[in-house]
Each structure stands twice: as C-alpha cells, then as structure tokens.
Amino acid sequence: MHLDFDEFSLDLKNLYPSIQNVIRMKNKFSNDIKMVKLELTCAKARDDLLNNKLVYVNYSCYEIEEYIAPVNVLICSKCCSIGHFRRQCAEQDETCKSCRQSFKDLKMHHCSSIIKCKHCNGDHLSNFMKCPVVKTFRADLTKKLMNINNNVTSYSSSIAANIANNNTSQHINNDFPRTAAPWAPSSNPMDLKLNTLISGLSQVNETLSKLCVTNQGFQQFMIEKNENDKRINNEIDDLKSINNKMDQDVMVLNEKVNDLDKLMKSNDGIFKQFLFPMLDDILKFIDTKNVGRGGKTVDPDLKSKIDRFRNQMSDAMGGKSFI
C-alpha cells in the first residue's frame, strides 16, 4: 500500500508528541523497506508503545517491536578470540584465521588451506562476522546492554511516580534499592570481555588523543615547510632574473666584440692595401741609397734591418713579397 511518508511521520508525531524522529529503514542495497524506526524522548511513552504492541494511524494498524541496534564485536587479529584487541591479547601464540592452528610465528606457517572456524568448526574464517558463535555473542551483548538500560529506566520511572503520587513525606523501604553488597570481581566471561572492551576503548581514546597532537605538529610542520618553499621559490625567481640580465649583458658584450672584430678586420685591410705597400716602397728606396761606389753596401746593419722588416711585412700580407 502506497502512503506519503512525510504525512505518516506527521500523524505519528501528532499522536505521540514524544516521538522525535521517524526513520525509514533500508536494506543492504540501500532500498527502502516497510519497517520504520521511532526515536522517542520519553521512556514512559516507549514502554507504553512496546506494551500495546500496536499503533493506529489513519485507520490502519501497525505492529510495534523493540529495536535492538547491532553491536560491533571485536575479534582479535592475533588469537582470533572474541571481545578484545590484539594489543590486549594475552596469548603467546598466533592463530591462523583459515585453519585455526596456533604457531609462535605465522610467517613460518604453511597453511593447509582447509578453512575451519576456531569458534564453531564451520567452513568459514575464524573472523567471519556471520559465524553463529559471533552472532550469539553479539545478541547476548546487545541484550545485556538493553537490560542495563531498561533497569535504569524502570527504576527512574518508579521513583518519579512515587514522588508524584505521595504528597506526604512517607518513606517505603520497597521504593528504594537495597544497599549494594561489597563488590567482588565477576567470574562471568561476558563481564570480563566487557571490561576488556571498555579498557580497550579507553586506550583507543588515548591513542586518538596522541594522534591529534601528532597531527597538529605535522600541520605546523607543513605550514613552515610551505613558507620555506615559498621563500626558496622567490630566491629562485630572483636568481633567474639575475641570470637573464647576465645573458643580456653577455649578448651586448658579444655584439661589441663582433663590432671590434669587424673594425680590426677593416683596419687590417687598410694596412695591407695601403700602408704596407707604401712602407715597402720607402724601404726599397732607402735600400738603394745605402749602396755606395762600386755597388758596395754603405751600412750593412741598416740593410739587414730593412730586409728583416720587409720579410715581416711579407708574412703579414699572407706570404706576398714586394721586391
């Protein structure tokens, strides 16, 4: 039958004002199912609904059952036992979750690949959450938690009713709990596992606190690192700018060197085409005047210097000699 869920929720809240939320339940595929969960703010209204076992909305009758939320079950990764962490495990040997055999070091263990549960001897892993023993443990743990909650709720409701009904200061012994006996350690395995679970949760909270402190330190480190990286990047940008300026200066210097080289080549051409021939003619003229009567050289030393200077000019002209 199709109905408007929002309208249905509003009608329920009008009938029972203590209903805080109406939640549509879903299956494992996240599809809506026919069951809804009611969250109430009043324990008495909850007890009334459970006792009536029925609720009427818009001329339709709906059954009511107590909702028990599933409890997470701890399975030790070392010994595969139920109810504690690996850190709280008191076993010396490690248990293979496949074949349930125990060894000092599982790294040296060669598994037979025959799957056998440690708890029920079934053909599944020892940490399988749908194991009958694990499901029974979860159900017992859930019921125990619910019983503790119900006892506290019923006791509080009884005290409130007595206060409301009795205007006189009359005390009835049955209205008060008996003085608790001296506490003695419980030998119930379930209580021991619960105590171990509570202790494990306390240690988890301590570990989470330490992780928060470590995370804050890491975040501070990352902030400082980012600032240092930013400063280094700025320095690298400055170095790149200086390098670019130096490259520009080198290009300008190369241009000046090229210009100077061109000028030198131009001057060299002037020397070879004009000055060297003129000097060679002057030296030849001086050499002719250095000859006396009879064709003898007047100053042999001068002639030697003239010849050496003409040879040097010849080498400078690329091997071309002038006679």
GROMACS .gro file of C-alpha atoms in nm:
model
  323
    1MET     CA    1   0.000   0.000   0.000
    2HIS     CA    2   0.139   0.336  -0.102
    3LEU     CA    3   0.144   0.618   0.151
    4ASP     CA    4   0.309   0.955   0.193
    5PHE     CA    5   0.593   0.901   0.440
    6ASP     CA    6   0.609   1.268   0.544
    7GLU     CA    7   0.236   1.272   0.615
    8PHE     CA    8   0.266   0.942   0.802
    9SER     CA    9   0.550   1.084   1.017
   10LEU     CA   10   0.350   1.397   1.097
   11ASP     CA   11   0.047   1.191   1.203
   12LEU     CA   12   0.262   0.977   1.430
   13LYS     CA   13   0.415   1.283   1.596
   14ASN     CA   14   0.071   1.432   1.649
   15LEU     CA   15  -0.047   1.112   1.819
   16TYR     CA   16   0.269   1.080   2.027
   17PRO     CA   17   0.442   1.416   2.087
   18SER     CA   18   0.741   1.240   2.247
   19ILE     CA   19   0.840   1.095   1.907
   20GLN     CA   20   1.143   1.293   1.795
   21ASN     CA   21   1.233   1.118   1.468
   22VAL     CA   22   1.066   0.872   1.230
   23ILE     CA   23   1.334   0.696   1.025
   24ARG     CA   24   1.265   0.482   0.718
   25MET     CA   25   1.472   0.163   0.737
   26LYS     CA   26   1.676   0.037   0.439
   27ASN     CA   27   1.817  -0.298   0.336
   28LYS     CA   28   2.179  -0.373   0.247
   29PHE     CA   29   2.117  -0.244  -0.106
   30SER     CA   30   2.001   0.095   0.037
   31ASN     CA   31   1.644   0.032  -0.077
   32ASP     CA   32   1.351   0.141   0.141
   33ILE     CA   33   1.172  -0.137   0.328
   34LYS     CA   34   0.838  -0.147   0.512
   35MET     CA   35   0.985  -0.103   0.860
   36VAL     CA   36   1.040   0.234   1.030
   37LYS     CA   37   1.233   0.324   1.346
   38LEU     CA   38   1.086   0.559   1.608
   39GLU     CA   39   1.317   0.769   1.827
   40LEU     CA   40   1.144   0.895   2.145
   41THR     CA   41   1.241   1.143   2.413
   42CYS     CA   42   1.027   0.985   2.687
   43ALA     CA   43   1.096   0.641   2.836
   44LYS     CA   44   0.734   0.603   2.954
   45ALA     CA   45   0.596   0.658   2.604
   46ARG     CA   46   0.841   0.399   2.474
   47ASP     CA   47   0.729   0.145   2.733
   48ASP     CA   48   0.360   0.216   2.654
   49LEU     CA   49   0.415   0.157   2.284
   50LEU     CA   50   0.602  -0.168   2.349
   51ASN     CA   51   0.332  -0.288   2.587
   52ASN     CA   52   0.050  -0.206   2.344
   53LYS     CA   53   0.241  -0.374   2.058
   54LEU     CA   54   0.016  -0.189   1.813
   55VAL     CA   55  -0.031   0.165   1.691
   56TYR     CA   56  -0.325   0.303   1.487
   57VAL     CA   57  -0.259   0.573   1.227
   58ASN     CA   58  -0.527   0.687   0.979
   59TYR     CA   59  -0.746   0.383   1.046
   60SER     CA   60  -0.454   0.147   0.982
   61CYS     CA   61  -0.292  -0.082   1.238
   62TYR     CA   62   0.085  -0.126   1.260
   63GLU     CA   63   0.278  -0.375   1.474
   64ILE     CA   64   0.548  -0.250   1.713
   65GLU     CA   65   0.859  -0.444   1.817
   66GLU     CA   66   1.160  -0.343   2.019
   67TYR     CA   67   1.451  -0.226   1.804
   68ILE     CA   68   1.790  -0.359   1.913
   69ALA     CA   69   2.078  -0.194   1.729
   70PRO     CA   70   2.358  -0.432   1.630
   71VAL     CA   71   2.670  -0.417   1.846
   72ASN     CA   72   3.016  -0.422   1.693
   73VAL     CA   73   3.202  -0.735   1.801
   74LEU     CA   74   3.579  -0.725   1.846
   75ILE     CA   75   3.776  -1.022   1.709
   76CYS     CA   76   4.145  -1.036   1.797
   77SER     CA   77   4.371  -1.045   1.492
   78LYS     CA   78   4.629  -1.247   1.687
   79CYS     CA   79   4.438  -1.532   1.856
   80CYS     CA   80   4.101  -1.488   1.672
   81SER     CA   81   3.917  -1.481   2.006
   82ILE     CA   82   3.614  -1.260   2.065
   83GLY     CA   83   3.597  -0.948   2.279
   84HIS     CA   84   3.941  -0.785   2.273
   85PHE     CA   85   4.202  -0.617   2.053
   86ARG     CA   86   4.538  -0.758   1.951
   87ARG     CA   87   4.704  -0.514   2.192
   88GLN     CA   88   4.517  -0.663   2.490
   89CYS     CA   89   4.573  -1.022   2.377
   90ALA     CA   90   4.736  -1.240   2.646
   91GLU     CA   91   4.808  -1.535   2.418
   92GLN     CA   92   5.167  -1.615   2.330
   93ASP     CA   93   5.096  -1.796   2.001
   94GLU     CA   94   4.928  -1.658   1.689
   95THR     CA   95   4.629  -1.837   1.537
   96CYS     CA   96   4.576  -1.879   1.164
   97LYS     CA   97   4.230  -1.747   1.078
   98SER     CA   98   4.196  -2.005   0.798
   99CYS     CA   99   4.294  -2.337   0.952
  100ARG     CA  100   4.270  -2.223   1.321
  101GLN     CA  101   4.613  -2.373   1.407
  102SER     CA  102   4.837  -2.182   1.651
  103PHE     CA  103   5.206  -2.110   1.596
  104LYS     CA  104   5.478  -1.897   1.750
  105ASP     CA  105   5.531  -1.716   1.419
  106LEU     CA  106   5.269  -1.728   1.144
  107LYS     CA  107   5.532  -1.628   0.887
  108MET     CA  108   5.681  -1.977   0.926
  109HIS     CA  109   5.336  -2.139   0.898
  110HIS     CA  110   5.235  -2.318   0.579
  111CYS     CA  111   4.855  -2.314   0.579
  112SER     CA  112   4.675  -2.629   0.468
  113SER     CA  113   4.407  -2.411   0.300
  114ILE     CA  114   4.139  -2.619   0.474
  115ILE     CA  115   3.911  -2.347   0.613
  116LYS     CA  116   3.788  -2.425   0.962
  117CYS     CA  117   3.644  -2.178   1.215
  118LYS     CA  118   3.802  -2.167   1.559
  119HIS     CA  119   3.467  -2.098   1.728
  120CYS     CA  120   3.217  -2.334   1.562
  121ASN     CA  121   3.438  -2.559   1.343
  122GLY     CA  122   3.242  -2.434   1.042
  123ASP     CA  123   3.381  -2.396   0.690
  124HIS     CA  124   3.449  -2.023   0.718
  125LEU     CA  125   3.726  -1.799   0.852
  126SER     CA  126   3.760  -1.752   1.225
  127ASN     CA  127   3.696  -1.376   1.195
  128PHE     CA  128   3.376  -1.423   0.992
  129MET     CA  129   3.113  -1.188   1.136
  130LYS     CA  130   2.825  -1.418   1.040
  131CYS     CA  131   2.966  -1.707   1.243
  132PRO     CA  132   2.691  -1.849   1.472
  133VAL     CA  133   2.909  -1.805   1.780
  134VAL     CA  134   2.987  -1.443   1.688
  135LYS     CA  135   2.618  -1.373   1.620
  136THR     CA  136   2.523  -1.528   1.957
  137PHE     CA  137   2.786  -1.320   2.133
  138ARG     CA  138   2.655  -1.005   1.963
  139ALA     CA  139   2.296  -1.088   2.060
  140ASP     CA  140   2.390  -1.160   2.424
  141LEU     CA  141   2.593  -0.841   2.444
  142THR     CA  142   2.309  -0.637   2.296
  143LYS     CA  143   2.052  -0.786   2.533
  144LYS     CA  144   2.276  -0.722   2.832
  145LEU     CA  145   2.320  -0.359   2.733
  146MET     CA  146   1.945  -0.326   2.679
  147ASN     CA  147   1.872  -0.486   3.019
  148ILE     CA  148   2.106  -0.242   3.190
  149ASN     CA  149   1.930   0.047   3.013
  150ASN     CA  150   1.583  -0.090   3.096
  151ASN     CA  151   1.670  -0.139   3.464
  152VAL     CA  152   1.793   0.217   3.492
  153THR     CA  153   1.487   0.348   3.307
  154SER     CA  154   1.232   0.149   3.511
  155TYR     CA  155   1.399   0.247   3.838
  156SER     CA  156   1.393   0.615   3.743
  157SER     CA  157   1.027   0.592   3.637
  158SER     CA  158   0.933   0.422   3.967
  159ILE     CA  159   1.099   0.693   4.174
  160ALA     CA  160   0.931   0.968   3.967
  161ALA     CA  161   0.588   0.806   4.005
  162ASN     CA  162   0.625   0.772   4.383
  163ILE     CA  163   0.724   1.134   4.418
  164ALA     CA  164   0.426   1.245   4.210
  165ASN     CA  165   0.170   1.027   4.393
  166ASN     CA  166   0.286   1.084   4.753
  167ASN     CA  167   0.234   1.433   4.886
  168THR     CA  168   0.341   1.332   5.238
  169SER     CA  169   0.697   1.261   5.338
  170GLN     CA  170   0.626   0.890   5.391
  171HIS     CA  171   0.913   0.654   5.309
  172ILE     CA  172   0.853   0.298   5.192
  173ASN     CA  173   1.152   0.070   5.201
  174ASN     CA  174   1.047  -0.113   4.886
  175ASP     CA  175   1.070   0.211   4.691
  176PHE     CA  176   1.446   0.230   4.743
  177PRO     CA  177   1.712  -0.015   4.624
  178ARG     CA  178   1.892  -0.221   4.879
  179THR     CA  179   2.239  -0.124   4.980
  180ALA     CA  180   2.480  -0.282   4.740
  181ALA     CA  181   2.693  -0.562   4.871
  182PRO     CA  182   3.069  -0.526   4.867
  183TRP     CA  183   3.190  -0.554   4.512
  184ALA     CA  184   3.362  -0.871   4.413
  185PRO     CA  185   3.526  -0.948   4.081
  186SER     CA  186   3.281  -1.115   3.847
  187SER     CA  187   3.367  -1.451   3.710
  188ASN     CA  188   3.120  -1.419   3.425
  189PRO     CA  189   3.314  -1.444   3.095
  190MET     CA  190   3.081  -1.191   2.938
  191ASP     CA  191   3.159  -0.934   3.211
  192LEU     CA  192   3.529  -0.998   3.169
  193LYS     CA  193   3.503  -0.941   2.797
  194LEU     CA  194   3.302  -0.622   2.854
  195ASN     CA  195   3.564  -0.493   3.098
  196THR     CA  196   3.836  -0.577   2.847
  197LEU     CA  197   3.637  -0.399   2.578
  198ILE     CA  198   3.595  -0.086   2.792
  199SER     CA  199   3.967  -0.088   2.873
  200GLY     CA  200   4.047  -0.125   2.506
  201LEU     CA  201   3.822   0.169   2.418
  202SER     CA  202   3.997   0.383   2.680
  203GLN     CA  203   4.333   0.301   2.526
  204VAL     CA  204   4.192   0.379   2.181
  205ASN     CA  205   4.083   0.722   2.310
  206GLU     CA  206   4.434   0.783   2.448
  207THR     CA  207   4.584   0.679   2.116
  208LEU     CA  208   4.347   0.911   1.928
  209SER     CA  209   4.446   1.199   2.158
  210LYS     CA  210   4.814   1.133   2.084
  211LEU     CA  211   4.735   1.116   1.713
  212CYS     CA  212   4.559   1.454   1.737
  213VAL     CA  213   4.867   1.608   1.899
  214THR     CA  214   5.090   1.448   1.634
  215ASN     CA  215   4.859   1.572   1.361
  216GLN     CA  216   4.874   1.928   1.497
  217GLY     CA  217   5.254   1.910   1.499
  218PHE     CA  218   5.252   1.777   1.144
  219GLN     CA  219   5.020   2.056   1.031
  220GLN     CA  220   5.254   2.315   1.188
  221PHE     CA  221   5.547   2.147   1.012
  222MET     CA  222   5.362   2.162   0.679
  223ILE     CA  223   5.286   2.533   0.731
  224GLU     CA  224   5.654   2.608   0.799
  225LYS     CA  225   5.756   2.390   0.504
  226ASN     CA  226   5.520   2.575   0.271
  227GLU     CA  227   5.660   2.908   0.392
  228ASN     CA  228   6.018   2.785   0.334
  229ASP     CA  229   5.922   2.653  -0.010
  230LYS     CA  230   5.769   2.989  -0.095
  231ARG     CA  231   6.084   3.173   0.019
  232ILE     CA  232   6.307   2.935  -0.182
  233ASN     CA  233   6.087   2.983  -0.490
  234ASN     CA  234   6.121   3.360  -0.454
  235GLU     CA  235   6.500   3.325  -0.431
  236ILE     CA  236   6.499   3.102  -0.739
  237ASP     CA  237   6.294   3.362  -0.926
  238ASP     CA  238   6.548   3.630  -0.824
  239LEU     CA  239   6.835   3.411  -0.946
  240LYS     CA  240   6.654   3.353  -1.275
  241SER     CA  241   6.607   3.729  -1.314
  242ILE     CA  242   6.979   3.790  -1.245
  243ASN     CA  243   7.072   3.514  -1.490
  244ASN     CA  244   6.853   3.665  -1.760
  245LYS     CA  245   7.016   4.004  -1.704
  246MET     CA  246   7.361   3.845  -1.728
  247ASP     CA  247   7.259   3.674  -2.051
  248GLN     CA  248   7.151   4.010  -2.190
  249ASP     CA  249   7.483   4.165  -2.081
  250VAL     CA  250   7.676   3.881  -2.246
  251MET     CA  251   7.480   3.933  -2.569
  252VAL     CA  252   7.563   4.305  -2.563
  253LEU     CA  253   7.931   4.225  -2.496
  254ASN     CA  254   7.936   3.974  -2.782
  255GLU     CA  255   7.792   4.236  -3.012
  256LYS     CA  256   8.065   4.482  -2.909
  257VAL     CA  257   8.333   4.216  -2.965
  258ASN     CA  258   8.192   4.145  -3.308
  259ASP     CA  259   8.193   4.513  -3.389
  260LEU     CA  260   8.555   4.541  -3.270
  261ASP     CA  261   8.649   4.236  -3.474
  262LYS     CA  262   8.493   4.390  -3.781
  263LEU     CA  263   8.684   4.713  -3.712
  264MET     CA  264   9.009   4.521  -3.674
  265LYS     CA  265   8.948   4.339  -3.999
  266SER     CA  266   8.874   4.670  -4.168
  267ASN     CA  267   9.197   4.822  -4.030
  268ASP     CA  268   9.387   4.512  -4.135
  269GLY     CA  269   9.262   4.562  -4.489
  270ILE     CA  270   9.375   4.923  -4.483
  271PHE     CA  271   9.722   4.818  -4.363
  272LYS     CA  272   9.755   4.551  -4.630
  273GLN     CA  273   9.622   4.757  -4.919
  274PHE     CA  274   9.780   5.099  -4.848
  275LEU     CA  275  10.033   5.121  -4.564
  276PHE     CA  276  10.234   4.804  -4.626
  277PRO     CA  277  10.294   4.877  -4.999
  278MET     CA  278  10.391   5.235  -4.919
  279LEU     CA  279  10.634   5.125  -4.645
  280ASP     CA  280  10.777   4.866  -4.878
  281ASP     CA  281  10.847   5.134  -5.140
  282ILE     CA  282  11.011   5.357  -4.880
  283LEU     CA  283  11.233   5.071  -4.759
  284LYS     CA  284  11.332   4.984  -5.116
  285PHE     CA  285  11.423   5.350  -5.178
  286ILE     CA  286  11.634   5.362  -4.857
  287ASP     CA  287  11.797   5.034  -4.957
  288THR     CA  288  11.902   5.182  -5.296
  289LYS     CA  289  12.057   5.483  -5.125
  290ASN     CA  290  12.255   5.254  -4.894
  291VAL     CA  291  12.471   5.142  -5.193
  292GLY     CA  292  12.800   5.329  -5.248
  293ARG     CA  293  13.053   5.337  -5.529
  294GLY     CA  294  13.130   5.007  -5.683
  295GLY     CA  295  12.793   4.862  -5.570
  296LYS     CA  296  12.904   4.808  -5.214
  297THR     CA  297  12.667   4.845  -4.917
  298VAL     CA  298  12.742   5.151  -4.711
  299ASP     CA  299  12.572   5.034  -4.386
  300PRO     CA  300  12.532   4.652  -4.372
  301ASP     CA  301  12.346   4.670  -4.041
  302LEU     CA  302  12.081   4.901  -4.189
  303LYS     CA  303  12.042   4.670  -4.488
  304SER     CA  304  11.988   4.374  -4.251
  305LYS     CA  305  11.717   4.558  -4.060
  306ILE     CA  306  11.546   4.667  -4.383
  307ASP     CA  307  11.543   4.309  -4.513
  308ARG     CA  308  11.404   4.173  -4.184
  309PHE     CA  309  11.129   4.437  -4.171
  310ARG     CA  310  11.031   4.366  -4.533
  311ASN     CA  311  11.009   3.993  -4.458
  312GLN     CA  312  10.779   4.064  -4.162
  313MET     CA  313  10.552   4.276  -4.382
  314SER     CA  314  10.552   3.999  -4.639
  315ASP     CA  315  10.438   3.749  -4.377
  316ALA     CA  316  10.167   3.989  -4.266
  317MET     CA  317  10.047   4.024  -4.625
  318GLY     CA  318   9.993   3.647  -4.644
  319GLY     CA  319  10.322   3.543  -4.794
  320LYS     CA  320  10.327   3.800  -5.074
  321SER     CA  321  10.666   3.970  -5.101
  322PHE     CA  322  10.748   4.302  -5.258
  323ILE     CA  323  11.080   4.343  -5.440
   0.00000   0.00000   0.00000
